[in-house]
Coordinates of C-alpha atoms in Angstrom, one line a residue:
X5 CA 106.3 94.8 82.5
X6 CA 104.5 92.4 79.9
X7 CA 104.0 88.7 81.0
X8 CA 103.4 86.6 77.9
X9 CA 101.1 83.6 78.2
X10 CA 99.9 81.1 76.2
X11 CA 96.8 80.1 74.8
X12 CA 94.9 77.9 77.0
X13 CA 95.1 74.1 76.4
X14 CA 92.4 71.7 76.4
X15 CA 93.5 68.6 78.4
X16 CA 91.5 65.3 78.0
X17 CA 91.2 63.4 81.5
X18 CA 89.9 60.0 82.7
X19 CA 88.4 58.5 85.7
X20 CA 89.6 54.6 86.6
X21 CA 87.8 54.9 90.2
X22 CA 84.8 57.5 91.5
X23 CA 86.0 60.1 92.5
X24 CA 89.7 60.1 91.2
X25 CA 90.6 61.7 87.7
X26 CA 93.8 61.3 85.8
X27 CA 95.0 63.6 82.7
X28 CA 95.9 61.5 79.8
X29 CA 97.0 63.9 77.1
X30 CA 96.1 67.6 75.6
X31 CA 92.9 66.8 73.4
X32 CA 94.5 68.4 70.5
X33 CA 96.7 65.0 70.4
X34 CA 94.3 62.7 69.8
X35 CA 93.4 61.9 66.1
X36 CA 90.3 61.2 64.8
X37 CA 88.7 57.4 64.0
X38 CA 91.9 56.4 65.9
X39 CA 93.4 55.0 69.7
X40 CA 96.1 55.6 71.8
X41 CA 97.1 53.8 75.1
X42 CA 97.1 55.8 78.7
X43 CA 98.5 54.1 81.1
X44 CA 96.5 54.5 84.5
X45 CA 98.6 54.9 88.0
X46 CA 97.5 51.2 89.1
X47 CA 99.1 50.0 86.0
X48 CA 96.0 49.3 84.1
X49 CA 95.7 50.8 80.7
X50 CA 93.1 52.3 79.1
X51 CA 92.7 52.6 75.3
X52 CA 91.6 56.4 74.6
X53 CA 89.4 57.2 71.2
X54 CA 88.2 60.3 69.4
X55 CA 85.5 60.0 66.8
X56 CA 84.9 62.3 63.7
X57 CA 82.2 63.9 65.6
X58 CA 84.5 64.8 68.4
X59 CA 83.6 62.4 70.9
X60 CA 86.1 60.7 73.3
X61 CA 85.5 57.6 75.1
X62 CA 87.7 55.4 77.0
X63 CA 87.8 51.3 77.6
X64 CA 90.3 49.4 79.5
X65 CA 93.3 48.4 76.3
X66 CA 92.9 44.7 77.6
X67 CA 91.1 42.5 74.9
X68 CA 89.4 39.8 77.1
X69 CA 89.7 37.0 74.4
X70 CA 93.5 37.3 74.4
X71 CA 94.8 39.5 76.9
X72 CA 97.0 41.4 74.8
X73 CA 96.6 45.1 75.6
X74 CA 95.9 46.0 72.0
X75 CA 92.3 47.3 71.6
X76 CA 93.8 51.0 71.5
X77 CA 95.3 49.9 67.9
X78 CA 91.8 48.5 66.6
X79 CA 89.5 50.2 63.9
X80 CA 86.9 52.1 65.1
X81 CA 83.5 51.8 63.2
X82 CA 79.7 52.2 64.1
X83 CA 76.7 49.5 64.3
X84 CA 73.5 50.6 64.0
X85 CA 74.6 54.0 65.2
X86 CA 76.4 52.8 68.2
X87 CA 80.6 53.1 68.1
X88 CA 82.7 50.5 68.4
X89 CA 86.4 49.4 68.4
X90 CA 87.5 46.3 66.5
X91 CA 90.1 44.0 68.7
X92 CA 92.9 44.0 65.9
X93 CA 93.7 40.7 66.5
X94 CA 90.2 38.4 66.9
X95 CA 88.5 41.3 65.2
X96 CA 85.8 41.3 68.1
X97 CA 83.6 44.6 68.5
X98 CA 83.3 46.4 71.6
X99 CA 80.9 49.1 71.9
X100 CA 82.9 52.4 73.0
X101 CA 79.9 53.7 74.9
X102 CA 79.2 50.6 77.0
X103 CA 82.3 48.3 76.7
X104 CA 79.5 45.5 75.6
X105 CA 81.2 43.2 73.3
X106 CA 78.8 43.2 70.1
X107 CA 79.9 39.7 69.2
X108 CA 79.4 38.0 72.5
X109 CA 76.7 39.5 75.0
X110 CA 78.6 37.5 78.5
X111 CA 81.8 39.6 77.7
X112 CA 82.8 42.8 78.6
X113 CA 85.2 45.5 79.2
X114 CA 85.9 48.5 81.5
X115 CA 84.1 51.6 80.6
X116 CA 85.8 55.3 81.8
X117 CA 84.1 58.3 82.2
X118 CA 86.1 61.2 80.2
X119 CA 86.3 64.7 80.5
X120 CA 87.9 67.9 79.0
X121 CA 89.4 70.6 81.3
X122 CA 90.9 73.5 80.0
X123 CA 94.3 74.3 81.5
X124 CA 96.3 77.8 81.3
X125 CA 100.1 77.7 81.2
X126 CA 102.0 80.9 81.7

């Protein structure tokens, strides 16, 4: 008998709270220099980016200055060699590493730790 499997799959997760880790999407998904929106289980959102070097990070979607959940859709560039993402509406910088805002230092938003894990489906 022959059991046919697939490759695995590389699945990108997130952690809202220590301890507690929630899969988002297959890494393969996410394009580069670009966002996308997660939602987490406690209703938050977090805004999910891939950079050209590979590198994911994750920030809570909710720009403070407006409170539209919209930072996912912002443009993602570097300062100084630190990444940011762009709110597309007030055009604020947050760095992606820190969740400093690089336009006002007394605002800030949620940082989450991401990880890959490699999942096999049969």
């Amino acid at each position: 008998m022959t059991t046919l499997t697939t490759p695995p799959t590389t699945t990108l997760q997130l952690s809202p709270e220590p301890g507690s880790w929630v899969t988002v999407c297959e890494e393969g998904r996410l394009t580069p220099g670009r966002g996308v929106a997660a939602l987490l289980p406690d209703g938050r959102q977090a805004a999910v980016f891939r950079d050209r070097a590979g590198r994911t990070y994750a920030i809570d979607n909710r720009d403070p200055f407006t409170g539209a959940q919209v930072l996912s859709r912002g443009l993602v560039g570097s300062a100084e060699g630190r990444p940011f993402v762009a709110s597309p509406l007030l055009k604020q910088r947050f760095d992606l590493e820190t969740g400093r805002c690089l336009d006002d230092d007394e605002v800030t938003v949620a940082v989450f730790p991401v990880r890959s894990r490699y999942a096999r489906e049969t």
